[in-house]
């Protein structure tokens, strides 16, 4: 191959776009740790320094620049400091923006930052957001693109850049929850836009931030979901470094997974050496140059099985073997520490005096499978106590070692897999081809539901499964119960033995209305205020979240706390009156206290007149009614009524009118209060309000008077002696 001249190299450089690619910097991770607190921003600063040293045209970040959505002040300072030191300068940016910036960069700064006349940007940084961060806070320093305002309807429009004769279409899709994105792709609601002119001349580069491996059935983004016209995909979110581009023959594009620049978990994928890459794009061709990061804290991981060691098999037969096992494991950890230091020094090849380098404390993880052989036992030390033996030698002093046992069901599971049906049958049985409503309908057909409508039940289960509405079942049950109770309360002349038939008939009506589309599931409740840290781009629309609404039963509880008498049912069952009395016993006491306090001042002035009047009324009531002194009491007369619920009748109003007539003898200052009590009794006769016994509707006169008379406990034995507190209490109960 003939050597290139200087002119050829100059022309080639003029048409080459050099891009430094990195992902998952996680600046701010574990920043409160006294040992590892500065690891994340130091590695990010090294990446930015490489961009300046290698004189790249741009930096591409595939998400998770910060570890938190709202980074700390220290993290913001370190990122801004590194960007200003390495990306600002007098060197002109040779990239030409061809697309409409208002469509690519939404927000206050809807233009690319290197075209801003107020700042000198030499190396622009383009970034999408991940599942941890939100780079919009530094949008003036970073070009934040690839937003997804609607997770169920995604439109991906490229940023069109050009340098010389090389045209770059930069696609980006920020993080969306994997299950939702899978469903959106499956439903065909993701659209990719291409340049309208010279489609075949553009190098199509895309960055995503999703799960790359199928951790669950729909919890990842398959590569075949992406369009075939792409040339290279930069995959973020996965921390394992697979820096060399891998070709996908099915889709005809390459995939690069740079991995994270800092270890955020002690997993095998994090132990792979950390790299970044410099892409050189010329026309439709590209080359990749991996670069090993040097400031990353060394991390070595090893896994051992104790019973595989012959010497430990003999030790397992001893009764007390903890000391020997601990000594054996400590030797392994010491060797791992030495290997980590040697590996880190080997990377620092540019330093002349290795003895002057201070090797950072390494991260060590030893996974030990301690399943003992038959007839033996491995007595292992506490993991944290073992890890604390290496304080000052390792960075993770609390989790150096991890013990685990072999799963007993692994062999059985392997046998079961051989007996699985064919793939065609499994495809028919997959969840995607089966409707949840069908399962619920088949199951409920064999059941006998009295309260819950069958088709509405299936709809609620579908909401719970398909739309991840965690409150769907709770709201459905509460709504169904409240509707049935309301219907029974409003029912007229329903016998006790006819309740089940009435409920079943009403349930059938609800099912018929739901089948006709006249009764659909609607979310009841009030919208909670959106939290201050809620990001609609990252977390979705606040109104679409199940927890964004205050449920109807919660609203009712709140209303009950404010006014316990306002939401009492319109009628009451005879058999359950005693239980209701116990639940609301606190309400009458509270009301009685408040009213007696308000009338106490007037009664001090009119003590003599009211005392005589009260004594006359009490004697008259005792003659007409029996001596039962409970404020609310249901006796045998209640069971003799034909109807199940108490209905307002003319006889129920007579005691209140008669009482109001007698009260007219009292002083004029009391008349307004008595008239108010009388007027309240008329509209509330259909409500069971224990806090106001005087307003209850009673079918018999003697029961109406018994509700108004005071209890035996509250009547003083000494009628001659007058004490100020008791008369207000007696008069309050008598006049209500």
XYZ file of C-alpha atoms in Angstrom:
736
model
C 0.000 0.000 0.000
C 1.528 3.351 -0.988
C 2.290 5.762 1.823
C 0.076 8.796 2.228
C 1.518 12.237 1.628
C 0.993 15.181 3.938
C -1.632 16.608 1.593
C -3.517 13.314 1.633
C -3.401 13.199 5.408
C -4.630 16.800 5.606
C -7.536 16.098 3.269
C -8.364 12.949 5.176
C -8.377 14.831 8.487
C -10.560 17.558 7.014
C -13.217 14.951 6.182
C -12.924 12.903 9.406
C -15.109 13.458 12.444
C -13.322 12.308 15.588
C -15.678 11.419 18.448
C -14.713 10.413 21.981
C -17.333 7.944 23.247
C -18.027 7.306 26.940
C -21.007 6.245 29.021
C -22.130 5.944 32.630
C -19.745 8.314 34.382
C -21.994 8.313 37.494
C -20.431 11.448 38.934
C -21.400 11.657 42.587
C -21.547 7.921 43.249
C -20.680 7.108 46.865
C -19.325 10.622 47.297
C -19.741 10.507 51.076
C -17.387 7.560 51.384
C -14.075 8.757 52.898
C -12.063 6.450 50.615
C -14.039 6.182 47.365
C -15.812 9.555 47.413
C -13.691 11.158 44.639
C -13.441 8.174 42.266
C -16.313 9.132 39.974
C -15.326 12.702 39.173
C -11.625 11.810 38.836
C -12.386 9.276 36.109
C -14.731 11.737 34.382
C -12.015 14.386 34.475
C -9.606 11.912 32.860
C -12.104 11.334 30.038
C -12.419 15.065 29.406
C -8.639 15.482 29.483
C -8.323 12.738 26.864
C -10.739 14.642 24.623
C -8.508 17.702 24.781
C -5.229 15.779 24.388
C -6.452 13.780 21.388
C -8.002 16.872 19.775
C -11.378 15.292 19.057
C -14.218 17.139 17.354
C -16.903 16.193 19.871
C -17.665 14.050 22.933
C -20.616 11.662 22.987
C -22.046 10.527 26.333
C -24.693 7.782 26.342
C -26.405 8.632 29.620
C -25.867 8.638 33.392
C -23.463 11.540 33.544
C -24.568 12.010 37.160
C -25.447 9.289 39.616
C -28.457 11.186 40.970
C -31.242 13.131 39.334
C -30.416 16.105 41.536
C -26.635 16.023 41.919
C -24.904 17.582 44.872
C -23.129 20.896 44.733
C -19.764 19.147 44.771
C -20.674 16.955 41.799
C -21.967 19.916 39.797
C -18.798 21.866 40.561
C -16.459 19.064 39.486
C -18.317 18.443 36.204
C -18.515 22.135 35.319
C -14.863 22.594 36.237
C -13.759 19.717 34.012
C -15.896 20.883 31.082
C -14.610 24.428 31.294
C -10.989 23.310 31.536
C -11.063 20.927 28.570
C -13.977 21.852 26.279
C -13.660 25.642 26.182
C -10.984 27.344 24.127
C -10.087 29.467 21.147
C -10.016 26.549 18.709
C -12.989 26.851 16.359
C -15.377 23.933 16.175
C -15.345 22.505 12.645
C -18.773 20.845 12.893
C -21.597 22.438 10.948
C -25.137 22.153 12.266
C -27.589 21.305 9.448
C -30.778 20.329 11.290
C -33.281 22.536 13.068
C -31.864 22.993 16.564
C -35.256 23.850 18.049
C -36.437 20.295 17.313
C -33.281 18.648 18.655
C -32.676 20.753 21.784
C -35.902 21.595 23.533
C -36.017 23.934 26.466
C -34.650 27.367 27.274
C -31.398 26.811 25.329
C -32.757 25.502 22.033
C -29.522 25.810 20.085
C -26.210 24.000 19.944
C -23.807 25.560 22.443
C -20.788 25.995 20.133
C -22.837 28.440 18.046
C -23.526 30.589 21.101
C -21.695 33.922 20.612
C -21.283 34.392 24.371
C -19.083 31.340 24.998
C -16.128 29.778 23.159
C -16.751 26.054 22.884
C -13.947 24.149 21.212
C -15.165 20.592 21.873
C -18.960 20.244 22.142
C -20.414 17.522 24.345
C -23.594 15.726 23.246
C -25.456 13.634 25.803
C -28.715 11.796 26.316
C -30.098 11.202 29.801
C -30.063 7.854 31.559
C -32.106 6.349 34.347
C -30.086 8.185 37.038
C -29.402 11.678 35.772
C -30.955 14.704 34.130
C -28.335 16.767 32.274
C -30.757 19.637 31.640
C -29.252 21.402 34.680
C -26.039 21.998 32.744
C -27.647 22.363 29.322
C -25.459 25.379 28.595
C -22.333 23.221 28.882
C -23.776 19.993 27.458
C -25.991 19.616 24.388
C -28.852 17.564 25.802
C -30.662 15.754 22.970
C -32.787 12.648 22.486
C -35.594 13.619 24.849
C -38.671 11.391 25.058
C -41.579 13.549 26.256
C -44.107 10.762 25.574
C -43.015 7.263 26.438
C -45.938 5.713 24.516
C -45.388 7.734 21.340
C -41.701 8.289 20.591
C -40.325 10.217 17.636
C -36.540 10.018 17.133
C -35.167 12.875 15.052
C -31.433 13.062 14.323
C -28.984 15.888 14.946
C -27.439 16.504 11.509
C -23.753 17.484 11.546
C -21.236 17.844 8.758
C -17.470 18.224 8.518
C -16.005 18.438 5.054
C -17.624 15.713 2.986
C -18.625 13.568 5.986
C -22.208 13.796 7.083
C -23.209 12.533 10.524
C -26.798 11.801 11.586
C -26.696 11.598 15.382
C -29.710 9.736 16.796
C -30.462 9.555 20.483
C -33.143 7.964 22.635
C -33.014 8.740 26.328
C -33.921 6.183 28.951
C -37.475 4.887 29.157
C -38.580 2.113 31.482
C -37.658 -1.079 29.669
C -41.041 -2.805 29.892
C -42.839 0.271 28.611
C -40.350 0.828 25.799
C -40.647 -2.833 24.787
C -44.413 -2.443 24.542
C -44.086 0.826 22.618
C -41.790 -0.777 20.034
C -44.040 -3.820 19.810
C -47.080 -1.631 19.147
C -45.244 0.283 16.431
C -45.310 3.634 18.229
C -41.602 4.463 17.741
C -40.809 6.435 14.606
C -37.330 7.176 13.231
C -36.832 10.132 10.909
C -34.157 10.225 8.211
C -32.674 13.131 6.286
C -34.780 13.979 3.280
C -31.805 14.363 0.930
C -28.848 12.039 0.239
C -30.028 9.328 2.632
C -27.241 6.959 1.622
C -24.480 9.497 2.296
C -25.142 9.891 6.009
C -23.348 7.938 8.714
C -26.122 7.010 11.145
C -24.889 6.871 14.743
C -27.321 6.175 17.578
C -26.958 6.162 21.358
C -29.393 4.384 23.693
C -29.535 3.799 27.444
C -31.462 0.569 28.084
C -30.934 -2.974 29.290
C -28.946 -4.875 26.688
C -29.520 -8.355 28.112
C -32.883 -10.044 28.601
C -33.069 -9.940 32.387
C -36.823 -10.506 32.055
C -39.108 -11.329 29.159
C -39.769 -7.680 28.284
C -37.239 -5.900 30.514
C -34.733 -5.055 27.773
C -34.380 -3.541 24.301
C -33.723 -6.157 21.583
C -31.291 -5.081 18.913
C -33.684 -6.154 16.170
C -36.152 -3.500 17.333
C -33.807 -0.806 16.025
C -33.931 0.197 12.340
C -31.597 -1.440 9.844
C -30.324 1.805 8.320
C -28.168 2.482 11.410
C -24.406 2.048 11.086
C -23.292 2.056 14.730
C -25.156 1.884 18.059
C -23.549 3.143 21.295
C -25.152 1.176 24.124
C -25.288 2.756 27.561
C -26.606 1.542 30.910
C -24.655 -1.732 30.860
C -21.507 -1.343 32.990
C -19.497 -4.208 31.526
C -16.927 -2.782 29.133
C -17.191 -4.330 25.635
C -15.321 -1.588 23.845
C -14.670 -3.350 20.531
C -17.588 -2.896 18.091
C -19.525 -6.106 17.488
C -21.239 -6.692 14.153
C -24.864 -7.798 14.098
C -25.360 -9.727 10.853
C -29.133 -9.766 11.197
C -29.453 -5.966 11.399
C -26.250 -5.065 9.466
C -24.971 -2.589 12.037
C -22.273 -2.578 14.724
C -22.848 -2.304 18.474
C -20.377 -0.812 20.953
C -20.785 -1.027 24.731
C -18.180 1.221 26.411
C -19.352 0.426 29.957
C -19.025 2.617 33.026
C -15.938 4.546 34.067
C -16.436 3.808 37.775
C -17.422 0.600 39.563
C -20.808 1.043 41.211
C -21.238 -2.607 42.253
C -18.942 -5.500 43.086
C -19.980 -7.683 40.164
C -17.948 -9.573 37.543
C -18.900 -7.096 34.823
C -17.405 -4.211 36.800
C -14.059 -6.024 37.185
C -13.367 -5.748 33.433
C -10.784 -2.997 32.703
C -12.437 0.343 31.957
C -12.033 1.902 28.517
C -13.261 4.740 26.357
C -12.988 4.884 22.571
C -12.246 7.420 19.868
C -14.315 6.955 16.721
C -12.980 8.268 13.447
C -15.819 8.597 10.939
C -14.961 9.267 7.309
C -17.851 9.091 4.886
C -19.669 5.808 5.608
C -16.627 4.136 7.206
C -15.412 4.275 10.786
C -12.543 3.066 12.936
C -12.361 2.662 16.707
C -9.402 3.229 19.010
C -9.888 1.955 22.594
C -8.118 3.818 25.397
C -7.564 2.301 28.859
C -8.457 4.588 31.765
C -5.658 4.926 34.312
C -7.307 6.662 37.247
C -9.889 3.949 37.864
C -9.520 2.237 41.235
C -8.263 -1.331 40.749
C -10.886 -4.023 41.233
C -10.163 -7.763 41.408
C -12.796 -10.437 41.888
C -12.457 -14.170 42.406
C -14.828 -17.057 43.074
C -13.869 -20.306 44.808
C -15.607 -23.524 45.906
C -14.354 -24.831 49.240
C -15.175 -28.470 48.665
C -13.080 -28.521 45.473
C -9.918 -28.162 47.574
C -8.700 -31.562 48.777
C -7.170 -30.179 51.944
C -10.419 -28.427 52.913
C -12.371 -31.647 52.434
C -10.404 -33.150 55.307
C -10.891 -30.019 57.388
C -14.678 -30.171 56.842
C -14.823 -33.389 58.862
C -13.471 -31.663 61.990
C -15.849 -30.261 64.569
C -14.161 -26.852 64.933
C -12.624 -25.680 61.686
C -13.394 -21.946 61.616
C -9.813 -20.866 62.357
C -8.293 -22.943 59.569
C -10.888 -21.850 57.011
C -10.443 -18.189 57.957
C -6.666 -18.453 57.624
C -7.065 -20.065 54.200
C -9.404 -17.329 52.955
C -7.191 -14.545 54.320
C -4.279 -15.886 52.274
C -6.391 -15.699 49.110
C -7.455 -12.113 49.829
C -3.858 -11.040 50.457
C -2.868 -12.438 47.062
C -5.737 -10.612 45.384
C -4.574 -7.324 46.930
C -1.086 -7.830 45.527
C -2.464 -8.681 42.088
C -4.596 -5.527 42.093
C -1.623 -3.303 42.944
C 0.565 -4.922 40.302
C -2.117 -4.524 37.638
C -2.625 -0.850 38.434
C 1.112 -0.103 38.295
C 1.369 -1.902 34.974
C -1.181 0.475 33.437
C 0.792 3.535 34.601
C 3.457 2.957 31.960
C 3.976 6.638 31.219
C 5.377 7.394 34.659
C 9.142 7.287 35.046
C 9.372 6.680 38.777
C 6.951 3.996 39.868
C 8.077 4.230 43.459
C 6.621 7.729 43.701
C 3.151 6.575 42.717
C 0.642 6.087 45.492
C -1.384 3.024 44.635
C -5.032 3.527 45.595
C -6.597 0.981 47.898
C -8.112 -1.716 45.682
C -11.618 -3.142 45.603
C -11.585 -6.851 46.437
C -14.468 -9.283 46.219
C -14.104 -12.983 47.075
C -17.188 -15.140 46.489
C -17.057 -18.391 48.439
C -19.364 -21.339 47.793
C -19.264 -23.169 51.132
C -21.568 -26.119 50.547
C -19.955 -28.878 52.621
C -19.511 -32.469 51.403
C -21.548 -35.277 52.911
C -20.728 -35.770 56.569
C -18.847 -32.477 56.871
C -19.368 -28.841 57.752
C -17.661 -25.548 56.928
C -17.807 -23.195 59.900
C -17.256 -19.763 58.276
C -16.650 -16.477 60.021
C -19.064 -13.556 59.902
C -18.559 -11.766 56.527
C -18.300 -8.262 57.985
C -15.947 -9.347 60.755
C -13.773 -11.072 58.165
C -13.792 -7.971 55.924
C -12.788 -5.681 58.782
C -9.519 -7.580 59.067
C -8.348 -5.675 55.974
C -8.934 -2.110 57.133
C -6.256 0.052 55.545
C -5.583 -2.531 52.831
C -8.791 -2.414 50.783
C -11.341 0.266 49.914
C -14.432 -1.837 50.645
C -13.818 -2.768 54.274
C -17.338 -4.129 54.891
C -17.990 -6.491 51.978
C -14.730 -8.132 50.942
C -16.142 -11.645 51.118
C -19.491 -13.120 50.149
C -20.638 -16.588 51.219
C -23.318 -18.527 49.387
C -24.574 -22.082 49.059
C -25.302 -24.120 45.972
C -28.979 -24.126 45.072
C -30.509 -27.528 45.674
C -33.063 -27.189 42.866
C -30.557 -26.547 40.101
C -30.363 -30.192 39.022
C -34.113 -30.697 39.089
C -34.650 -27.560 37.072
C -32.287 -28.833 34.377
C -34.252 -32.066 34.140
C -37.530 -30.187 33.866
C -36.233 -28.128 30.969
C -35.822 -31.255 28.842
C -39.518 -32.011 29.148
C -40.793 -28.647 27.950
C -43.196 -28.655 24.984
C -42.228 -27.479 21.541
C -41.554 -23.843 20.781
C -44.759 -23.486 18.745
C -46.839 -24.623 21.722
C -44.910 -22.365 24.098
C -45.536 -19.426 21.768
C -49.263 -20.067 21.936
C -49.104 -20.147 25.726
C -47.074 -16.974 26.037
C -48.523 -14.084 27.976
C -48.551 -11.881 24.893
C -51.148 -14.109 23.181
C -53.433 -14.622 26.191
C -55.831 -12.030 27.528
C -56.115 -11.628 31.252
C -59.843 -11.007 30.960
C -60.256 -14.479 29.480
C -58.587 -16.133 32.462
C -60.669 -14.098 34.901
C -63.905 -14.800 33.019
C -63.261 -18.543 32.946
C -62.384 -18.591 36.636
C -65.310 -16.477 37.779
C -67.816 -18.416 35.713
C -67.383 -21.324 38.109
C -67.745 -19.044 41.141
C -70.778 -17.361 42.658
C -70.212 -13.642 43.201
C -72.856 -11.675 45.081
C -71.392 -8.167 45.265
C -68.582 -7.816 42.693
C -69.621 -7.591 39.017
C -67.849 -10.195 36.928
C -66.931 -8.150 33.847
C -65.812 -5.176 35.935
C -63.676 -7.571 37.969
C -61.889 -8.679 34.805
C -61.362 -5.080 33.741
C -59.790 -4.251 37.105
C -57.422 -7.219 36.850
C -56.477 -6.097 33.342
C -55.708 -2.603 34.632
C -53.520 -4.115 37.324
C -51.586 -6.440 34.990
C -51.382 -4.572 31.695
C -51.157 -0.967 32.895
C -49.360 -1.600 36.182
C -52.057 0.226 38.127
C -51.321 -0.993 41.646
C -54.505 0.541 43.039
C -56.901 -0.875 40.424
C -58.112 -3.834 42.485
C -58.385 -1.815 45.681
C -60.391 0.915 43.983
C -62.652 -1.628 42.243
C -63.504 -3.462 45.474
C -64.082 -0.238 47.413
C -66.265 1.233 44.683
C -68.308 -1.958 44.343
C -68.918 -2.173 48.085
C -69.850 1.489 48.387
C -72.269 1.276 45.433
C -73.964 -1.832 46.862
C -74.276 -0.291 50.329
C -75.710 2.900 48.864
C -78.218 0.891 46.840
C -79.340 -1.065 49.896
C -79.642 2.111 51.952
C -81.908 3.631 49.344
C -83.946 0.424 48.951
C -87.548 0.593 50.178
C -89.061 -2.244 52.175
C -86.324 -4.846 51.708
C -86.679 -7.771 54.050
C -83.649 -9.266 55.726
C -84.025 -12.533 53.862
C -84.255 -10.641 50.571
C -80.916 -8.820 50.885
C -78.943 -11.438 48.942
C -81.450 -11.419 46.073
C -81.443 -7.611 45.936
C -77.640 -7.491 45.841
C -77.456 -10.159 43.162
C -80.029 -8.334 41.022
C -78.212 -5.041 41.359
C -74.911 -6.771 40.453
C -76.540 -8.130 37.294
C -77.666 -4.623 36.359
C -74.115 -3.341 36.784
C -72.759 -6.133 34.582
C -75.337 -5.341 31.902
C -74.453 -1.628 31.965
C -70.739 -2.412 31.770
C -71.275 -4.758 28.819
C -73.213 -2.017 26.993
C -70.387 0.447 27.584
C -72.501 2.655 29.833
C -70.422 1.914 32.924
C -66.695 2.134 32.488
C -63.840 2.165 34.948
C -62.949 5.719 35.846
C -60.321 6.801 38.286
C -61.860 8.457 41.276
C -59.866 10.746 43.443
C -58.048 14.001 43.528
C -54.741 14.588 41.801
C -51.933 15.002 44.297
C -49.509 17.886 43.741
C -46.513 16.847 41.673
C -43.363 16.347 43.818
C -40.575 18.848 43.405
C -38.112 16.161 42.281
C -40.474 14.650 39.681
C -39.063 14.714 36.162
C -41.692 14.200 33.466
C -39.075 13.294 30.865
C -37.531 10.633 33.080
C -40.493 9.348 35.069
C -43.399 10.050 32.709
C -46.506 12.154 33.103
C -47.418 12.625 36.774
C -51.135 12.197 36.057
C -50.498 8.757 34.525
C -48.983 7.378 37.713
C -51.238 5.232 39.936
C -49.945 6.892 43.090
C -50.734 10.387 41.793
C -54.330 10.212 42.911
C -55.897 10.237 46.343
C -58.232 7.271 46.369
C -61.927 7.742 46.976
C -61.817 5.886 50.287
C -59.029 8.153 51.460
C -61.113 11.200 50.574
C -64.017 9.756 52.530
C -61.797 9.179 55.555
C -60.628 12.757 55.371
C -64.187 14.022 55.169
C -65.222 11.835 58.082
C -62.473 13.336 60.194
C -63.681 16.833 59.426
C -67.426 16.226 59.956
C -68.267 12.836 61.446
C -72.025 13.448 61.287
C -72.214 14.595 57.679
C -71.498 11.246 56.032
C -73.660 8.901 58.148
C -75.883 6.467 56.160
C -79.467 7.389 55.467
C -80.949 4.410 57.324
C -79.778 1.764 59.706
C -80.221 -1.955 60.150
C -81.919 -3.141 63.291
C -79.572 -5.987 63.930
C -76.409 -3.829 63.653
C -77.483 -0.809 65.643
C -75.595 -1.838 68.762
C -72.334 -2.166 66.853
C -72.842 1.221 65.249
C -73.432 2.755 68.644
C -70.065 1.562 69.880
C -68.186 2.945 66.908
C -69.667 6.417 67.181
C -69.734 6.687 70.955
C -66.978 9.311 70.909
C -68.885 11.680 68.612
C -71.786 12.539 70.969
C -69.403 13.260 73.834
C -67.422 15.654 71.726
C -70.514 17.418 70.457
C -72.002 17.582 73.924
C -68.874 19.142 75.322
C -68.705 21.796 72.624
C -72.350 22.742 72.939
C -72.374 22.839 76.735
C -69.373 25.107 76.642
C -71.123 27.497 74.278
C -74.286 27.698 76.407
C -72.560 27.827 79.782
C -72.363 31.595 79.896
C -76.080 32.059 79.357
C -77.055 29.429 81.864
C -75.049 30.975 84.641
C -77.302 34.051 84.377
C -80.548 32.021 84.319
C -79.746 29.293 86.816
C -82.945 29.493 88.856
C -85.384 29.572 85.936
C -83.810 26.746 83.966
C -83.401 24.511 87.010
C -87.150 24.532 87.681
C -87.924 23.955 84.015
C -85.508 21.014 83.731
C -86.934 19.307 86.825
C -90.478 19.533 85.410
C -89.422 18.132 82.034
C -87.509 15.263 83.586
C -90.463 14.220 85.741
C -92.794 14.296 82.748
C -90.410 12.231 80.587
C -89.897 9.629 83.285
C -93.637 9.075 83.505
C -94.108 8.596 79.773
C -90.998 6.543 78.961
C -89.360 3.570 80.647
C -86.381 3.987 82.959
C -83.663 2.906 80.506
C -81.045 5.648 80.712
C -78.799 4.985 77.669
C -78.511 7.886 75.260
C -78.789 5.565 72.234
C -80.565 2.312 72.875
C -82.252 -0.217 70.597
C -84.754 -2.372 72.510
C -87.217 -5.132 71.577
C -89.589 -2.638 69.945
C -87.090 -2.255 67.111
C -87.268 -5.905 66.180
C -91.044 -5.787 65.791
C -90.898 -3.367 62.852
C -91.675 -4.922 59.481
C -89.143 -2.891 57.473
C -85.398 -3.465 57.601
C -84.538 0.231 57.471
C -86.054 3.128 59.390
C -88.100 5.427 57.159
C -89.135 8.994 57.949
C -92.812 9.044 59.007
C -95.241 11.595 60.358
C -95.102 9.933 63.768
C -91.378 10.506 63.849
C -91.846 14.231 63.487
C -94.426 14.624 66.253
C -92.059 14.263 69.229
C -89.781 16.920 67.835
C -92.734 19.320 67.343
C -94.082 18.643 70.775
C -90.713 19.221 72.337
C -90.282 22.463 70.453
C -93.661 23.659 71.735
C -92.703 22.973 75.322
C -89.401 24.750 74.883
C -91.234 27.935 73.954
C -91.778 28.625 77.669
C -88.040 29.163 78.197
C -86.485 32.649 78.029
C -86.326 34.495 74.733
C -82.629 34.232 74.511
C -82.959 30.465 74.197
C -85.566 30.564 71.470
C -83.174 31.009 68.508
C -81.108 28.020 69.582
C -84.187 25.792 70.015
C -85.607 26.807 66.665
C -82.340 25.908 64.969
C -82.370 22.491 66.576
C -85.954 21.971 65.453
C -85.232 22.984 61.879
C -82.259 20.659 61.673
C -84.338 17.735 62.777
C -86.537 17.809 59.656
C -84.005 17.213 56.834
C -81.849 14.810 58.872
C -84.499 12.341 59.910
C -83.233 9.879 57.294
C -79.673 9.974 58.670
C -78.319 8.006 61.598
C -76.339 10.689 63.421
C -75.286 9.678 66.900
C -73.594 12.990 67.587
C -77.030 14.683 67.500
C -79.542 12.293 69.125
C -82.302 14.888 69.067
C -82.352 14.873 65.242
C -82.863 11.110 64.900
C -86.145 9.809 63.521
C -87.817 7.267 65.824
C -90.970 5.373 64.780
C -92.406 5.328 68.342
C -92.935 8.207 70.755
C -91.456 6.468 73.759
C -88.228 5.709 71.865
C -88.032 9.267 70.663
C -88.138 10.492 74.217
C -85.700 7.876 75.453
C -83.078 9.160 73.061
C -83.371 12.635 74.527
C -83.294 11.790 78.242
C -79.938 11.697 80.068
C -78.350 8.519 81.355
C -78.597 7.356 84.955
C -74.860 7.844 85.333
C -75.136 11.546 84.572
C -78.129 12.328 86.880
C -76.942 13.450 90.286
C -78.329 11.566 93.295
C -78.548 14.755 95.280
C -81.239 16.802 93.521
C -81.229 19.539 96.182
C -77.568 20.352 95.852
C -76.804 22.522 92.817
C -73.432 22.255 91.135
C -72.728 24.401 88.046
C -71.176 21.707 85.754
C -73.948 18.994 85.879
C -76.947 21.212 84.878
C -75.379 22.249 81.526
C -74.680 18.589 80.725
C -78.286 17.529 81.544
C -79.825 20.442 79.754
C -77.640 19.836 76.708
C -78.712 16.246 76.350
C -82.367 17.112 77.038
C -82.612 19.860 74.449
C -80.834 18.211 71.575
